Amino acid sequence: MIKKWALRAIVAYILFGIAMYAYLFYLADTSIPAALKGTKADPATFLNARELMLTEEYSKIRNLMFFLATPYEWLFYYLILIFGVSAVFERWANGTARFFALRSAIYLFWLSIASFIIMFPLSYLSYTISKSYNISTQVFSSWMKDNIIEFWVDYAMMLVIVTVLYALMRKFKKRWWLAAWVLSIPFSIFMMFIQPVLIDPLYNDFYPLKDKQLEAKILEMADVASIPAEHVYEVDMSNKTNSLNAYVTGVGSNSRIVLWDTTLERLTDEEILFIMAHEMGHYVEKHIYIGIAGYILLTFVGLWLTAKLMERWVNRRGKAWKVDKMTNLSSLPAFLLITSVLLFAASPLTNWVSRHQETRADTYAIKMTHDKEAGVKTFQSLTKAGLSQVNPPYLVKIFRYGHPTMLERIRMIDEYKIKGK
């Protein structure tokens, strides 16, 4: 029976991969609407023939990798569960340590190692593809170092989460999910607080913006927007990527305005100020608080659904998996599988909300800078640097895009009527 279910899962994954390949490479329409031909949103007006070809090729491959990687992770959790491998990891942990926290650490270590090994081929393939299209500039040793750091950072966070989660399952048999939800709120805010000062510096070097004239302009804009910022930071990303980016991260006193050095090197001051105005728009529109509220609501629903589905699944199949009850650590792959599927299912909604907020931030940037030309050139440069499709397929947009498509962003800016102009 187990072999039959495993075979079904593998066949389903292969068929899904074939279907997504056919959709992305043959069926999806990524052409520009006839009405927009020759406009600033038409990539043919700002990309040469080779860049157009590379953009289509790279985007299709990256999108396919995305749709293959997510269910590949589900397949891993499912197979490690039904074949009893998770139960073996728990048996090793129970035979090694007496204390529950230490048993959790040992079990999670083996599960994390197995996950890292299984997911590594896809991760390495993604890295080599980015290198071949000159998006990534990172040498293998540096890339591998980032992967190892990410492994231990994820392991440390998961150890806290798993230890607390299973302790709650044992204490609150039926309402553990509610207690987990309550604790997830301060934990998430705490992680947002320490991210800029403890976690991000593990991967890259951050330092105050060297161009003090540009920093003064950005801080002047921040003052107009009533944003309490004293410094602007730049981060050394040119040794890892040719892509461009800028963002605001953290909460409270640990908030940071950050610019990639690639952005500083390739964009004009006017374009950088437009990006900064966009980021400030998120602050002014209070998107971070809306995001926290949405996260709290989705986490509540997600944990409730996970508890119901997990309990029913383990009760029905637990014996076959050698998982006696839901409070066993060996049930963790079931928890991770269910939450991952629910997050993927919710992504069209969360991405839609995010795209709406990004459009609002773009509008704010136009109103603040009164520089539509800088906005258009910024998004054209981002398209070129990241080899991004201007008009991606519909499924890609709803499942991957937390920002409007470049077609939508450039068109909106180009057609926006500034009052008084």
Coordinates of C-alpha atoms in Angstrom, one line a residue:
M1 CA 0.0 0.0 0.0
I2 CA 2.8 2.4 0.9
K3 CA 4.7 1.7 -2.3
K4 CA 1.5 2.3 -4.3
W5 CA 0.9 5.7 -2.6
A6 CA 4.5 6.7 -3.1
L7 CA 4.3 5.7 -6.8
R8 CA 1.2 7.7 -7.2
A9 CA 2.8 10.8 -5.7
I10 CA 5.9 10.5 -7.9
V11 CA 3.7 10.1 -11.0
A12 CA 1.6 13.0 -10.1
Y13 CA 4.7 15.2 -9.6
I14 CA 6.1 14.2 -13.0
L15 CA 2.7 14.8 -14.8
F16 CA 2.5 18.2 -13.0
G17 CA 6.0 19.1 -14.2
I18 CA 5.2 18.1 -17.8
A19 CA 2.0 20.2 -17.7
M20 CA 3.7 23.2 -16.3
Y21 CA 6.5 22.9 -19.0
A22 CA 3.9 22.7 -21.7
Y23 CA 2.1 25.7 -20.3
L24 CA 5.1 27.9 -19.8
F25 CA 7.0 27.1 -23.0
Y26 CA 4.2 26.5 -25.5
L27 CA 0.7 27.5 -24.3
A28 CA 1.1 30.7 -22.3
D29 CA 0.8 34.0 -24.2
T30 CA 3.5 36.6 -23.1
S31 CA 3.1 38.9 -26.1
I32 CA 2.4 42.6 -25.6
P33 CA -1.1 43.8 -26.4
A34 CA -1.3 45.5 -29.8
A35 CA -2.4 48.8 -28.3
L36 CA 0.9 49.0 -26.3
K37 CA 3.2 48.2 -29.2
G38 CA 5.8 50.9 -29.5
T39 CA 5.0 52.5 -26.1
K40 CA 7.4 52.8 -23.2
A41 CA 5.9 49.5 -21.8
D42 CA 6.9 47.6 -25.0
P43 CA 10.2 45.8 -24.2
A44 CA 11.2 46.1 -27.9
T45 CA 11.7 49.9 -27.3
F46 CA 14.3 49.4 -24.5
L47 CA 15.8 45.9 -25.1
N48 CA 17.7 44.8 -28.1
A49 CA 16.9 41.5 -30.0
R50 CA 19.4 39.4 -27.9
E51 CA 18.1 40.8 -24.6
L52 CA 14.5 40.1 -25.7
M53 CA 15.4 36.5 -26.4
L54 CA 17.4 36.0 -23.2
T55 CA 14.6 37.6 -21.2
E56 CA 12.0 35.1 -22.5
E57 CA 14.4 32.1 -22.1
Y58 CA 15.5 32.9 -18.6
S59 CA 12.1 33.8 -17.3
K60 CA 10.5 30.6 -18.6
I61 CA 13.3 28.5 -17.0
R62 CA 13.0 30.4 -13.7
N63 CA 9.3 30.1 -13.6
L64 CA 9.5 26.4 -14.4
M65 CA 12.0 26.0 -11.5
F66 CA 9.6 27.7 -9.2
F67 CA 6.7 25.4 -10.0
L68 CA 8.9 22.3 -9.8
A69 CA 10.6 23.2 -6.5
T70 CA 7.5 23.8 -4.4
P71 CA 5.8 20.4 -5.0
Y72 CA 9.2 18.7 -5.0
E73 CA 9.5 19.8 -1.3
W74 CA 6.0 18.4 -0.7
L75 CA 7.0 15.2 -2.3
F76 CA 10.0 15.0 0.0
Y77 CA 7.9 15.5 3.2
Y78 CA 5.4 13.0 2.0
L79 CA 7.8 10.2 1.1
I80 CA 10.0 10.7 4.3
L81 CA 6.7 10.4 6.2
I82 CA 5.1 7.3 4.6
F83 CA 8.3 5.3 4.4
G84 CA 8.9 5.7 8.1
V85 CA 12.2 7.7 7.8
S86 CA 10.8 10.4 10.0
A87 CA 10.0 7.7 12.7
V88 CA 13.6 6.4 12.4
F89 CA 15.0 10.0 13.0
E90 CA 12.8 10.2 16.1
R91 CA 14.0 6.8 17.3
W92 CA 17.6 7.9 17.0
A93 CA 16.8 11.1 18.9
N94 CA 14.9 9.2 21.7
G95 CA 17.8 6.8 22.0
T96 CA 20.4 9.5 22.4
A97 CA 18.9 12.0 24.8
R98 CA 16.5 12.1 27.8
F99 CA 15.4 15.8 27.7
F100 CA 12.7 16.7 25.1
A101 CA 14.5 19.9 24.0
L102 CA 17.6 17.9 23.2
R103 CA 15.6 15.2 21.4
S104 CA 14.0 17.9 19.3
A105 CA 17.4 19.3 18.4
I106 CA 18.7 15.8 17.3
Y107 CA 15.5 14.9 15.4
L108 CA 15.4 18.3 13.6
F109 CA 19.1 18.1 12.7
W110 CA 18.6 14.8 10.9
L111 CA 15.4 16.1 9.2
S112 CA 17.2 19.3 8.1
I113 CA 20.2 17.4 6.8
A114 CA 17.9 15.1 4.7
S115 CA 16.0 18.1 3.4
F116 CA 19.2 20.0 2.5
I117 CA 20.6 17.0 0.6
I118 CA 17.3 16.4 -1.3
M119 CA 16.8 20.0 -2.2
F120 CA 20.4 20.8 -3.0
P121 CA 20.2 19.6 -6.7
L122 CA 17.4 22.0 -7.5
S123 CA 19.2 24.8 -5.6
Y124 CA 22.4 24.2 -7.4
L125 CA 20.7 24.0 -10.8
S126 CA 19.0 27.4 -10.1
Y127 CA 22.5 28.8 -9.2
T128 CA 24.1 27.5 -12.4
I129 CA 21.3 28.8 -14.5
S130 CA 21.6 32.3 -13.0
K131 CA 25.4 32.1 -13.6
S132 CA 24.9 31.1 -17.2
Y133 CA 22.6 34.1 -17.9
N134 CA 25.0 36.4 -16.1
I135 CA 22.5 37.3 -13.4
S136 CA 24.6 35.7 -10.6
T137 CA 28.2 36.8 -10.3
Q138 CA 28.8 34.7 -7.2
V139 CA 31.6 32.2 -7.1
F140 CA 30.7 28.7 -5.9
S141 CA 32.5 28.9 -2.6
S142 CA 30.6 32.1 -1.7
W143 CA 27.3 30.6 -2.8
M144 CA 28.0 27.5 -0.7
K145 CA 28.9 29.6 2.3
D146 CA 25.5 31.4 2.0
N147 CA 23.8 28.0 1.9
I148 CA 25.5 26.8 5.0
I149 CA 24.7 30.0 6.9
E150 CA 21.1 29.7 5.7
F151 CA 21.0 26.1 6.9
W152 CA 22.1 27.0 10.5
V153 CA 19.9 30.1 10.7
D154 CA 16.9 28.1 9.6
Y155 CA 17.8 25.3 11.9
A156 CA 18.1 27.6 14.9
M157 CA 14.7 29.3 14.2
M158 CA 13.0 25.9 13.5
L159 CA 14.4 24.4 16.7
V160 CA 12.7 27.1 18.7
I161 CA 9.5 26.8 16.8
V162 CA 9.4 23.0 16.8
T163 CA 10.3 22.7 20.5
V164 CA 7.6 25.1 21.6
L165 CA 5.0 23.8 19.1
Y166 CA 5.3 20.2 20.3
A167 CA 5.4 21.2 23.9
L168 CA 2.1 23.1 23.3
M169 CA 0.6 20.0 21.5
R170 CA 1.4 17.9 24.7
K171 CA 0.0 20.5 27.1
F172 CA -3.1 21.6 25.1
K173 CA -4.4 18.5 23.3
K174 CA -7.2 20.3 21.3
R175 CA -6.3 24.0 21.5
W176 CA -2.5 23.8 20.8
W177 CA -3.0 25.6 17.5
L178 CA -4.6 28.6 19.4
A179 CA -1.7 28.8 21.8
A180 CA 0.8 28.5 18.9
W181 CA -1.0 31.4 17.1
V182 CA -0.8 33.7 20.2
L183 CA 2.9 33.0 20.6
S184 CA 3.6 33.4 16.9
I185 CA 2.7 37.1 17.0
P186 CA 5.5 38.4 19.3
F187 CA 7.9 35.9 17.8
S188 CA 7.3 37.2 14.3
I189 CA 7.7 40.8 15.4
F190 CA 10.9 39.9 17.3
M191 CA 12.3 38.3 14.1
M192 CA 11.4 41.4 12.1
F193 CA 13.2 43.5 14.7
I194 CA 16.5 41.5 14.7
Q195 CA 16.6 40.7 11.0
P196 CA 18.5 43.9 9.9
V197 CA 21.0 43.9 12.7
L198 CA 21.7 40.2 13.4
I199 CA 20.7 38.0 10.4
D200 CA 21.2 40.1 7.3
P201 CA 24.8 41.0 8.2
L202 CA 25.6 37.3 8.2
Y203 CA 25.3 37.2 4.4
N204 CA 26.5 40.7 3.3
D205 CA 28.4 43.7 4.5
F206 CA 26.3 46.8 5.3
Y207 CA 27.7 50.3 5.7
P208 CA 26.5 53.9 5.6
L209 CA 25.9 55.3 2.1
K210 CA 29.1 56.7 0.8
D211 CA 27.4 59.3 -1.4
K212 CA 26.5 61.9 1.3
Q213 CA 24.8 64.2 -1.2
L214 CA 22.5 61.4 -2.3
E215 CA 21.9 60.4 1.3
A216 CA 21.0 64.0 2.2
K217 CA 18.4 64.0 -0.6
I218 CA 16.9 60.7 0.6
L219 CA 16.8 61.8 4.2
E220 CA 15.1 65.0 3.1
M221 CA 12.4 63.0 1.4
A222 CA 12.1 60.8 4.5
D223 CA 11.6 63.9 6.6
V224 CA 8.8 65.1 4.3
A225 CA 7.2 61.7 4.6
S226 CA 7.6 61.9 8.5
I227 CA 9.9 58.7 8.4
P228 CA 12.3 58.6 11.4
A229 CA 15.4 57.7 9.4
E230 CA 18.9 58.9 10.3
H231 CA 21.0 56.9 7.9
V232 CA 20.8 55.2 4.6
Y233 CA 22.8 52.0 4.1
E234 CA 24.4 50.4 1.1
V235 CA 25.1 46.7 0.8
D236 CA 27.8 45.0 -1.2
M237 CA 25.9 42.8 -3.7
S238 CA 27.9 43.3 -6.9
N239 CA 30.0 40.2 -6.0
K240 CA 26.9 38.1 -5.9
T241 CA 24.5 39.5 -8.6
N242 CA 23.9 41.9 -11.4
S243 CA 20.3 42.5 -10.3
L244 CA 19.2 45.8 -8.8
N245 CA 17.3 46.3 -5.6
A246 CA 16.5 48.7 -2.7
Y247 CA 14.3 48.2 0.3
V248 CA 13.2 49.3 3.8
T249 CA 13.6 46.6 6.4
G250 CA 13.0 46.1 10.1
V251 CA 10.7 47.7 12.6
G252 CA 11.0 50.4 15.2
S253 CA 14.5 51.6 16.0
N254 CA 16.0 48.9 13.8
S255 CA 14.4 50.1 10.6
R256 CA 16.8 50.6 7.8
I257 CA 16.8 52.1 4.3
V258 CA 19.0 49.9 2.2
L259 CA 20.4 50.3 -1.4
W260 CA 22.3 47.6 -3.3
D261 CA 25.6 48.8 -4.7
T262 CA 24.5 47.6 -8.1
T263 CA 21.6 50.0 -7.9
L264 CA 23.9 52.9 -7.0
E265 CA 26.3 52.1 -9.8
R266 CA 23.7 51.7 -12.6
L267 CA 20.9 54.1 -11.9
T268 CA 20.9 57.9 -11.9
D269 CA 20.1 59.9 -8.7
E270 CA 16.6 60.7 -10.0
E271 CA 15.9 57.0 -10.5
I272 CA 17.2 56.1 -7.1
L273 CA 15.1 58.8 -5.5
F274 CA 12.0 57.4 -7.3
I275 CA 12.8 54.0 -5.8
M276 CA 13.2 55.5 -2.4
A277 CA 10.0 57.4 -2.7
H278 CA 8.3 54.1 -3.6
E279 CA 9.7 52.5 -0.4
M280 CA 8.6 55.5 1.7
G281 CA 5.1 55.1 0.2
H282 CA 4.8 51.8 1.9
Y283 CA 5.6 53.5 5.2
V284 CA 3.2 56.4 4.6
E285 CA 0.4 54.0 3.5
K286 CA 1.1 51.9 6.7
H287 CA 1.5 48.8 4.6
I288 CA 3.7 47.2 7.3
Y289 CA 0.9 47.3 9.8
I290 CA -1.6 46.0 7.3
G291 CA 0.8 43.2 6.5
I292 CA 1.1 42.3 10.2
A293 CA -2.7 42.3 10.6
G294 CA -3.0 40.1 7.5
Y295 CA -0.3 37.8 8.7
I296 CA -2.0 37.4 12.1
L297 CA -5.4 36.6 10.4
L298 CA -3.9 34.1 7.9
T299 CA -1.8 32.4 10.7
F300 CA -5.0 32.0 12.8
V301 CA -6.9 30.3 9.9
G302 CA -3.8 28.4 8.7
L303 CA -3.0 26.9 12.1
W304 CA -6.6 26.0 12.7
L305 CA -6.8 24.2 9.4
T306 CA -3.4 22.5 9.9
A307 CA -4.5 21.2 13.3
K308 CA -7.7 19.7 11.9
L309 CA -6.1 18.2 8.8
M310 CA -3.1 16.9 10.7
E311 CA -5.1 15.3 13.4
R312 CA -7.3 13.5 10.9
W313 CA -4.4 12.4 8.7
V314 CA -2.3 11.1 11.5
N315 CA -5.2 9.2 13.1
R316 CA -5.9 7.5 9.8
R317 CA -2.4 6.8 8.5
G318 CA -0.2 7.1 11.6
K319 CA 0.2 3.4 12.2
A320 CA 1.4 2.8 8.6
W321 CA 3.9 5.6 9.1
K322 CA 5.0 4.3 12.5
V323 CA 3.8 7.6 14.0
D324 CA 1.8 6.6 17.1
K325 CA 0.2 10.0 17.7
M326 CA 0.3 13.6 16.6
T327 CA 2.5 14.7 19.5
N328 CA 5.3 12.5 18.2
L329 CA 8.2 14.5 16.6
S330 CA 8.0 12.2 13.7
S331 CA 4.7 13.8 12.7
L332 CA 6.6 17.1 11.8
P333 CA 6.8 16.4 8.1
A334 CA 3.0 16.2 8.0
F335 CA 2.8 19.6 9.7
L336 CA 5.3 21.1 7.3
L337 CA 3.6 19.5 4.3
I338 CA 0.2 20.8 5.2
T339 CA 1.4 24.3 6.1
S340 CA 3.4 24.6 2.8
V341 CA 0.4 23.5 0.7
L342 CA -1.9 26.0 2.6
L343 CA 0.7 28.8 2.0
F344 CA 0.9 28.0 -1.7
A345 CA -2.9 27.9 -1.9
A346 CA -3.2 31.3 -0.2
S347 CA -0.5 32.9 -2.4
P348 CA -2.8 34.2 -5.1
L349 CA -4.7 36.2 -2.4
T350 CA -1.6 37.4 -0.6
N351 CA 0.1 38.3 -3.9
W352 CA -3.0 40.2 -5.0
V353 CA -2.9 42.3 -1.8
S354 CA 0.8 42.9 -2.2
R355 CA 0.4 44.0 -5.8
H356 CA -2.3 46.5 -4.8
Q357 CA 0.1 47.9 -2.1
E358 CA 2.9 48.1 -4.6
T359 CA 0.7 50.0 -7.0
R360 CA -0.2 52.4 -4.2
A361 CA 3.5 52.9 -3.5
D362 CA 4.3 53.6 -7.2
T363 CA 1.5 56.2 -7.2
Y364 CA 3.0 57.8 -4.1
A365 CA 6.4 57.9 -5.7
I366 CA 5.0 59.8 -8.7
K367 CA 3.2 62.3 -6.5
M368 CA 6.3 62.8 -4.3
T369 CA 8.9 63.1 -7.1
H370 CA 6.8 64.5 -10.0
D371 CA 9.2 62.5 -12.2
K372 CA 7.4 60.0 -14.4
E373 CA 10.4 59.7 -16.7
A374 CA 12.6 58.5 -13.8
G375 CA 10.0 55.9 -12.9
V376 CA 9.7 54.5 -16.4
K377 CA 13.4 54.3 -16.8
T378 CA 13.8 52.7 -13.4
F379 CA 11.5 49.8 -14.3
Q380 CA 13.0 49.5 -17.7
S381 CA 16.4 49.1 -16.0
L382 CA 15.1 46.6 -13.5
T383 CA 13.6 44.6 -16.4
K384 CA 17.0 44.6 -18.3
A385 CA 19.1 43.8 -15.2
G386 CA 16.9 40.9 -14.0
L387 CA 15.9 39.6 -17.5
S388 CA 12.3 39.8 -16.3
Q389 CA 9.3 39.2 -18.6
V390 CA 7.3 42.4 -19.0
N391 CA 4.1 40.4 -19.5
P392 CA 4.4 37.1 -17.7
P393 CA 1.9 34.2 -18.0
Y394 CA -1.3 34.5 -15.8
L395 CA -0.4 31.6 -13.5
V396 CA 3.1 33.0 -13.0
K397 CA 1.6 36.4 -12.1
I398 CA -0.9 35.1 -9.5
F399 CA 1.5 32.6 -7.8
R400 CA 4.8 34.4 -8.1
Y401 CA 4.3 38.1 -8.4
G402 CA 4.0 40.2 -5.2
H403 CA 4.6 43.2 -7.5
P404 CA 2.6 44.3 -10.6
T405 CA 4.1 43.1 -13.8
M406 CA 6.5 45.5 -15.5
L407 CA 4.0 46.0 -18.2
E408 CA 1.4 47.2 -15.7
R409 CA 3.9 49.4 -13.7
I410 CA 5.4 51.2 -16.7
R411 CA 2.0 51.7 -18.3
M412 CA 0.5 53.1 -15.1
I413 CA 3.4 55.6 -14.6
D414 CA 3.4 56.6 -18.3
E415 CA -0.3 57.3 -18.3
Y416 CA -0.6 58.9 -14.9
K417 CA -1.7 62.5 -15.0
I418 CA 0.1 64.6 -12.4
K419 CA -2.0 67.4 -11.1
G420 CA -0.8 70.8 -12.1
K421 CA 1.2 69.3 -15.0

